[in-house]
Amino acid sequence: MNEAGSLTKAQLRLERLAQRDALSVEDRQTKSLAMARLGAQALSFSPGTIVSGFMPIRSEADTRPLMEALRDKGATLCLPVMLDRETIVFRAFARNAELVKTGFGTSGPDESAAVLDPHILLVPLSAFDGHGQRIGYGAGHYDRAIARLHAKGLEPLLIGIAFDCQEVPSVPAEAHDVALDAILTESGLRHFSGRAGA
């Protein structure tokens, strides 16, 4: 079933992250700005919709221009914060708020910020395929956070954030994996159809 051959998730992760790391800083910034422009044009939502972004680490796409564009369209922003090795919560991200180190190399609002449940979740990843399956960074933080939202009866729209070079022919999906609703790259927003729960 795996068109990428017998590559495991770990191998695909390393391969695609190496491709992402190989992009120059200038190239990543140009692609990130294209994502912001195309994403803001393609995403429609009601004012006050809670959107969880994330602050970029390592060679990830810079989501800050996209988050500000969505804020300008009326989104209420929040950022993921690591409470411990197992748990992410989403804290309100006010404009110009000071951010603190929040674990896993990330930064986010401090404990004075309100905890929110996002309607739209921008999801970082290492690799994705054309069916909406994703490979994260191996710790399962987002998988658990999404499972907790589902346990509350919430069905946030899951939008992966990646560069085109992170796409693989096929991700070896497991039964517990939750597929993305869409992927945003420098080429634009692509919706996936036919996934369970979509």
PDB file of C-alpha atoms in Angstrom:
ATOM      1  CA  MET A   1       0.000   0.000   0.000  1.00  0.00           C
ATOM      2  CA  ASN A   2       2.895   2.367   0.710  1.00  0.00           C
ATOM      3  CA  GLU A   3       3.859   3.813  -2.666  1.00  0.00           C
ATOM      4  CA  ALA A   4       7.015   5.263  -1.121  1.00  0.00           C
ATOM      5  CA  GLY A   5       8.293   1.689  -0.893  1.00  0.00           C
ATOM      6  CA  SER A   6       9.092   0.243   2.490  1.00  0.00           C
ATOM      7  CA  LEU A   7      10.084   3.569   4.076  1.00  0.00           C
ATOM      8  CA  THR A   8       8.875   3.925   7.636  1.00  0.00           C
ATOM      9  CA  LYS A   9       7.390   7.080   9.130  1.00  0.00           C
ATOM     10  CA  ALA A  10      10.723   7.771  10.824  1.00  0.00           C
ATOM     11  CA  GLN A  11      12.597   7.461   7.513  1.00  0.00           C
ATOM     12  CA  LEU A  12      10.088   9.663   5.684  1.00  0.00           C
ATOM     13  CA  ARG A  13      10.316  12.222   8.495  1.00  0.00           C
ATOM     14  CA  LEU A  14      14.107  12.411   8.235  1.00  0.00           C
ATOM     15  CA  GLU A  15      14.008  12.592   4.441  1.00  0.00           C
ATOM     16  CA  ARG A  16      11.429  15.386   4.244  1.00  0.00           C
ATOM     17  CA  LEU A  17      12.940  17.407   7.094  1.00  0.00           C
ATOM     18  CA  ALA A  18      16.288  17.247   5.284  1.00  0.00           C
ATOM     19  CA  GLN A  19      14.547  18.626   2.173  1.00  0.00           C
ATOM     20  CA  ARG A  20      13.001  21.421   4.259  1.00  0.00           C
ATOM     21  CA  ASP A  21      16.311  22.189   5.972  1.00  0.00           C
ATOM     22  CA  ALA A  22      17.957  22.492   2.551  1.00  0.00           C
ATOM     23  CA  LEU A  23      15.771  25.492   1.645  1.00  0.00           C
ATOM     24  CA  SER A  24      17.584  28.786   2.084  1.00  0.00           C
ATOM     25  CA  VAL A  25      16.329  31.275   4.676  1.00  0.00           C
ATOM     26  CA  GLU A  26      15.321  33.614   1.828  1.00  0.00           C
ATOM     27  CA  ASP A  27      13.465  30.841   0.017  1.00  0.00           C
ATOM     28  CA  ARG A  28      11.589  29.835   3.169  1.00  0.00           C
ATOM     29  CA  GLN A  29      10.593  33.449   3.792  1.00  0.00           C
ATOM     30  CA  THR A  30       9.369  33.930   0.222  1.00  0.00           C
ATOM     31  CA  LYS A  31       7.343  30.720   0.411  1.00  0.00           C
ATOM     32  CA  SER A  32       5.966  31.662   3.846  1.00  0.00           C
ATOM     33  CA  LEU A  33       4.736  35.009   2.526  1.00  0.00           C
ATOM     34  CA  ALA A  34       3.071  33.218  -0.407  1.00  0.00           C
ATOM     35  CA  MET A  35       1.355  30.909   2.105  1.00  0.00           C
ATOM     36  CA  ALA A  36       0.108  33.906   4.080  1.00  0.00           C
ATOM     37  CA  ARG A  37      -1.323  35.588   0.993  1.00  0.00           C
ATOM     38  CA  LEU A  38      -2.915  32.468  -0.482  1.00  0.00           C
ATOM     39  CA  GLY A  39      -4.142  31.153   2.861  1.00  0.00           C
ATOM     40  CA  ALA A  40      -5.805  34.421   3.831  1.00  0.00           C
ATOM     41  CA  GLN A  41      -7.542  34.536   0.440  1.00  0.00           C
ATOM     42  CA  ALA A  42      -8.713  30.917   0.526  1.00  0.00           C
ATOM     43  CA  LEU A  43      -9.853  30.585   4.148  1.00  0.00           C
ATOM     44  CA  SER A  44     -13.310  31.888   4.972  1.00  0.00           C
ATOM     45  CA  PHE A  45     -14.685  31.969   8.496  1.00  0.00           C
ATOM     46  CA  SER A  46     -16.956  34.003  10.738  1.00  0.00           C
ATOM     47  CA  PRO A  47     -15.515  36.866  12.811  1.00  0.00           C
ATOM     48  CA  GLY A  48     -14.389  35.579  16.194  1.00  0.00           C
ATOM     49  CA  THR A  49     -13.500  32.117  14.886  1.00  0.00           C
ATOM     50  CA  ILE A  50     -10.700  30.759  17.074  1.00  0.00           C
ATOM     51  CA  VAL A  51      -7.634  29.840  15.028  1.00  0.00           C
ATOM     52  CA  SER A  52      -4.613  28.133  16.571  1.00  0.00           C
ATOM     53  CA  GLY A  53      -1.372  28.989  14.846  1.00  0.00           C
ATOM     54  CA  PHE A  54       2.157  28.229  16.050  1.00  0.00           C
ATOM     55  CA  MET A  55       5.450  30.051  16.319  1.00  0.00           C
ATOM     56  CA  PRO A  56       7.957  28.595  13.852  1.00  0.00           C
ATOM     57  CA  ILE A  57      10.897  26.535  15.061  1.00  0.00           C
ATOM     58  CA  ARG A  58      13.893  25.230  13.142  1.00  0.00           C
ATOM     59  CA  SER A  59      13.189  25.357   9.376  1.00  0.00           C
ATOM     60  CA  GLU A  60       9.369  25.472   9.614  1.00  0.00           C
ATOM     61  CA  ALA A  61       7.353  27.888   7.504  1.00  0.00           C
ATOM     62  CA  ASP A  62       7.046  31.263   9.210  1.00  0.00           C
ATOM     63  CA  THR A  63       3.364  31.325  10.155  1.00  0.00           C
ATOM     64  CA  ARG A  64       3.453  34.806  11.692  1.00  0.00           C
ATOM     65  CA  PRO A  65       2.409  36.669   8.492  1.00  0.00           C
ATOM     66  CA  LEU A  66      -0.428  34.153   7.994  1.00  0.00           C
ATOM     67  CA  MET A  67      -1.621  34.528  11.587  1.00  0.00           C
ATOM     68  CA  GLU A  68      -1.656  38.319  11.311  1.00  0.00           C
ATOM     69  CA  ALA A  69      -3.548  38.127   7.999  1.00  0.00           C
ATOM     70  CA  LEU A  70      -6.142  35.842   9.624  1.00  0.00           C
ATOM     71  CA  ARG A  71      -6.363  38.178  12.627  1.00  0.00           C
ATOM     72  CA  ASP A  72      -7.043  41.052  10.217  1.00  0.00           C
ATOM     73  CA  LYS A  73      -9.919  38.972   8.774  1.00  0.00           C
ATOM     74  CA  GLY A  74     -11.473  38.683  12.238  1.00  0.00           C
ATOM     75  CA  ALA A  75      -9.926  35.519  13.661  1.00  0.00           C
ATOM     76  CA  THR A  76      -9.266  35.194  17.387  1.00  0.00           C
ATOM     77  CA  LEU A  77      -5.775  33.717  17.600  1.00  0.00           C
ATOM     78  CA  CYS A  78      -4.309  31.255  20.067  1.00  0.00           C
ATOM     79  CA  LEU A  79      -1.016  29.394  20.302  1.00  0.00           C
ATOM     80  CA  PRO A  80      -0.196  25.894  21.544  1.00  0.00           C
ATOM     81  CA  VAL A  81       1.609  25.708  24.868  1.00  0.00           C
ATOM     82  CA  MET A  82       3.266  22.593  26.289  1.00  0.00           C
ATOM     83  CA  LEU A  83       2.104  22.055  29.880  1.00  0.00           C
ATOM     84  CA  ASP A  84       4.150  18.872  30.203  1.00  0.00           C
ATOM     85  CA  ARG A  85       5.551  16.130  27.970  1.00  0.00           C
ATOM     86  CA  GLU A  86       2.033  14.893  27.221  1.00  0.00           C
ATOM     87  CA  THR A  87      -0.241  17.923  27.174  1.00  0.00           C
ATOM     88  CA  ILE A  88      -0.792  20.896  24.873  1.00  0.00           C
ATOM     89  CA  VAL A  89      -3.298  23.644  25.652  1.00  0.00           C
ATOM     90  CA  PHE A  90      -4.158  26.579  23.419  1.00  0.00           C
ATOM     91  CA  ARG A  91      -3.743  30.039  24.963  1.00  0.00           C
ATOM     92  CA  ALA A  92      -5.199  33.278  23.587  1.00  0.00           C
ATOM     93  CA  PHE A  93      -2.632  35.232  21.564  1.00  0.00           C
ATOM     94  CA  ALA A  94      -3.381  38.944  21.808  1.00  0.00           C
ATOM     95  CA  ARG A  95      -1.826  41.339  19.310  1.00  0.00           C
ATOM     96  CA  ASN A  96       1.678  42.353  20.419  1.00  0.00           C
ATOM     97  CA  ALA A  97       1.518  39.998  23.415  1.00  0.00           C
ATOM     98  CA  GLU A  98       4.871  39.117  24.946  1.00  0.00           C
ATOM     99  CA  LEU A  99       5.697  35.454  24.514  1.00  0.00           C
ATOM    100  CA  VAL A 100       7.575  33.180  26.891  1.00  0.00           C
ATOM    101  CA  LYS A 101       9.451  29.923  26.327  1.00  0.00           C
ATOM    102  CA  THR A 102       6.899  27.112  26.524  1.00  0.00           C
ATOM    103  CA  GLY A 103       8.889  23.936  25.886  1.00  0.00           C
ATOM    104  CA  PHE A 104       9.863  21.845  22.847  1.00  0.00           C
ATOM    105  CA  GLY A 105      11.762  24.875  21.527  1.00  0.00           C
ATOM    106  CA  THR A 106       8.554  26.901  21.169  1.00  0.00           C
ATOM    107  CA  SER A 107       7.202  30.108  22.636  1.00  0.00           C
ATOM    108  CA  GLY A 108       3.692  31.180  23.512  1.00  0.00           C
ATOM    109  CA  PRO A 109       1.540  33.262  25.868  1.00  0.00           C
ATOM    110  CA  ASP A 110       2.071  32.907  29.615  1.00  0.00           C
ATOM    111  CA  GLU A 111      -0.402  31.411  32.098  1.00  0.00           C
ATOM    112  CA  SER A 112      -2.347  34.688  32.381  1.00  0.00           C
ATOM    113  CA  ALA A 113      -3.754  34.149  28.862  1.00  0.00           C
ATOM    114  CA  ALA A 114      -7.147  32.455  28.525  1.00  0.00           C
ATOM    115  CA  VAL A 115      -7.237  28.806  27.427  1.00  0.00           C
ATOM    116  CA  LEU A 116      -9.319  28.428  24.241  1.00  0.00           C
ATOM    117  CA  ASP A 117     -10.636  25.557  22.111  1.00  0.00           C
ATOM    118  CA  PRO A 118      -9.724  26.273  18.473  1.00  0.00           C
ATOM    119  CA  HIS A 119     -12.206  25.947  15.607  1.00  0.00           C
ATOM    120  CA  ILE A 120      -9.326  25.873  13.088  1.00  0.00           C
ATOM    121  CA  LEU A 121      -6.032  24.220  13.916  1.00  0.00           C
ATOM    122  CA  LEU A 122      -2.911  25.043  11.890  1.00  0.00           C
ATOM    123  CA  VAL A 123      -0.810  21.906  12.292  1.00  0.00           C
ATOM    124  CA  PRO A 124       2.979  21.717  11.905  1.00  0.00           C
ATOM    125  CA  LEU A 125       4.324  18.527  10.342  1.00  0.00           C
ATOM    126  CA  SER A 126       7.348  16.880   8.815  1.00  0.00           C
ATOM    127  CA  ALA A 127       5.639  15.149   5.851  1.00  0.00           C
ATOM    128  CA  PHE A 128       2.215  14.727   4.258  1.00  0.00           C
ATOM    129  CA  ASP A 129       0.618  12.893   1.358  1.00  0.00           C
ATOM    130  CA  GLY A 130      -2.149  13.586  -1.158  1.00  0.00           C
ATOM    131  CA  HIS A 131      -4.744  11.858   1.035  1.00  0.00           C
ATOM    132  CA  GLY A 132      -4.285  14.189   3.998  1.00  0.00           C
ATOM    133  CA  GLN A 133      -2.209  11.831   6.100  1.00  0.00           C
ATOM    134  CA  ARG A 134       0.573  13.569   8.039  1.00  0.00           C
ATOM    135  CA  ILE A 135       3.742  12.674   9.867  1.00  0.00           C
ATOM    136  CA  GLY A 136       4.483  14.879  12.850  1.00  0.00           C
ATOM    137  CA  TYR A 137       7.729  15.099  14.767  1.00  0.00           C
ATOM    138  CA  GLY A 138       7.277  11.799  16.569  1.00  0.00           C
ATOM    139  CA  ALA A 139       6.148  12.961  20.018  1.00  0.00           C
ATOM    140  CA  GLY A 140       2.389  12.745  19.366  1.00  0.00           C
ATOM    141  CA  HIS A 141       1.611  16.124  20.969  1.00  0.00           C
ATOM    142  CA  TYR A 142      -0.875  17.215  18.321  1.00  0.00           C
ATOM    143  CA  ASP A 143      -2.451  13.765  18.081  1.00  0.00           C
ATOM    144  CA  ARG A 144      -3.254  13.891  21.792  1.00  0.00           C
ATOM    145  CA  ALA A 145      -4.451  17.509  21.635  1.00  0.00           C
ATOM    146  CA  ILE A 146      -6.786  16.683  18.730  1.00  0.00           C
ATOM    147  CA  ALA A 147      -8.052  13.593  20.584  1.00  0.00           C
ATOM    148  CA  ARG A 148      -8.882  15.761  23.628  1.00  0.00           C
ATOM    149  CA  LEU A 149     -10.824  18.213  21.455  1.00  0.00           C
ATOM    150  CA  HIS A 150     -12.709  15.306  19.861  1.00  0.00           C
ATOM    151  CA  ALA A 151     -13.474  13.943  23.344  1.00  0.00           C
ATOM    152  CA  LYS A 152     -15.180  17.277  24.100  1.00  0.00           C
ATOM    153  CA  GLY A 153     -17.357  16.801  21.011  1.00  0.00           C
ATOM    154  CA  LEU A 154     -15.389  19.379  19.015  1.00  0.00           C
ATOM    155  CA  GLU A 155     -14.332  18.875  15.395  1.00  0.00           C
ATOM    156  CA  PRO A 156     -11.742  21.533  14.572  1.00  0.00           C
ATOM    157  CA  LEU A 157     -10.762  22.040  10.947  1.00  0.00           C
ATOM    158  CA  LEU A 158      -7.252  20.590  10.650  1.00  0.00           C
ATOM    159  CA  ILE A 159      -4.995  22.427   8.198  1.00  0.00           C
ATOM    160  CA  GLY A 160      -1.429  21.212   7.780  1.00  0.00           C
ATOM    161  CA  ILE A 161       1.267  23.834   7.233  1.00  0.00           C
ATOM    162  CA  ALA A 162       4.214  22.722   5.109  1.00  0.00           C
ATOM    163  CA  PHE A 163       6.296  23.439   2.047  1.00  0.00           C
ATOM    164  CA  ASP A 164       5.633  21.554  -1.199  1.00  0.00           C
ATOM    165  CA  CYS A 165       8.945  19.704  -0.755  1.00  0.00           C
ATOM    166  CA  GLN A 166       7.494  17.930   2.303  1.00  0.00           C
ATOM    167  CA  GLU A 167       4.940  15.958   0.278  1.00  0.00           C
ATOM    168  CA  VAL A 168       5.538  12.221  -0.097  1.00  0.00           C
ATOM    169  CA  PRO A 169       3.713   9.709  -2.335  1.00  0.00           C
ATOM    170  CA  SER A 170       2.134   7.917   0.614  1.00  0.00           C
ATOM    171  CA  VAL A 171       2.231   8.027   4.421  1.00  0.00           C
ATOM    172  CA  PRO A 172       1.953   4.620   6.099  1.00  0.00           C
ATOM    173  CA  ALA A 173      -1.139   5.553   8.128  1.00  0.00           C
ATOM    174  CA  GLU A 174      -2.201   3.702  11.244  1.00  0.00           C
ATOM    175  CA  ALA A 175      -5.734   3.196  12.571  1.00  0.00           C
ATOM    176  CA  HIS A 176      -5.397   5.917  15.225  1.00  0.00           C
ATOM    177  CA  ASP A 177      -4.027   8.562  12.823  1.00  0.00           C
ATOM    178  CA  VAL A 178      -6.306  11.564  12.202  1.00  0.00           C
ATOM    179  CA  ALA A 179      -6.142  12.881   8.647  1.00  0.00           C
ATOM    180  CA  LEU A 180      -5.922  16.568   7.768  1.00  0.00           C
ATOM    181  CA  ASP A 181      -8.856  18.403   6.222  1.00  0.00           C
ATOM    182  CA  ALA A 182      -6.518  20.518   4.104  1.00  0.00           C
ATOM    183  CA  ILE A 183      -2.883  21.427   3.531  1.00  0.00           C
ATOM    184  CA  LEU A 184      -1.513  24.933   3.003  1.00  0.00           C
ATOM    185  CA  THR A 185       1.766  25.232   1.103  1.00  0.00           C
ATOM    186  CA  GLU A 186       3.332  27.953  -1.004  1.00  0.00           C
ATOM    187  CA  SER A 187       1.186  26.629  -3.888  1.00  0.00           C
ATOM    188  CA  GLY A 188      -2.059  27.361  -2.032  1.00  0.00           C
ATOM    189  CA  LEU A 189      -4.727  25.647   0.043  1.00  0.00           C
ATOM    190  CA  ARG A 190      -5.635  22.094  -0.984  1.00  0.00           C
ATOM    191  CA  HIS A 191      -8.672  20.365   0.545  1.00  0.00           C
ATOM    192  CA  PHE A 192      -8.774  16.605   0.975  1.00  0.00           C
ATOM    193  CA  SER A 193     -12.019  14.784   0.284  1.00  0.00           C
ATOM    194  CA  GLY A 194     -13.312  11.452   1.441  1.00  0.00           C
ATOM    195  CA  ARG A 195     -11.465  11.194   4.717  1.00  0.00           C
ATOM    196  CA  ALA A 196     -13.271   9.775   7.733  1.00  0.00           C
ATOM    197  CA  GLY A 197     -14.872  12.506   9.786  1.00  0.00           C
ATOM    198  CA  ALA A 198     -14.424  15.181   7.122  1.00  0.00           C
TER     199      ALA A 198
END
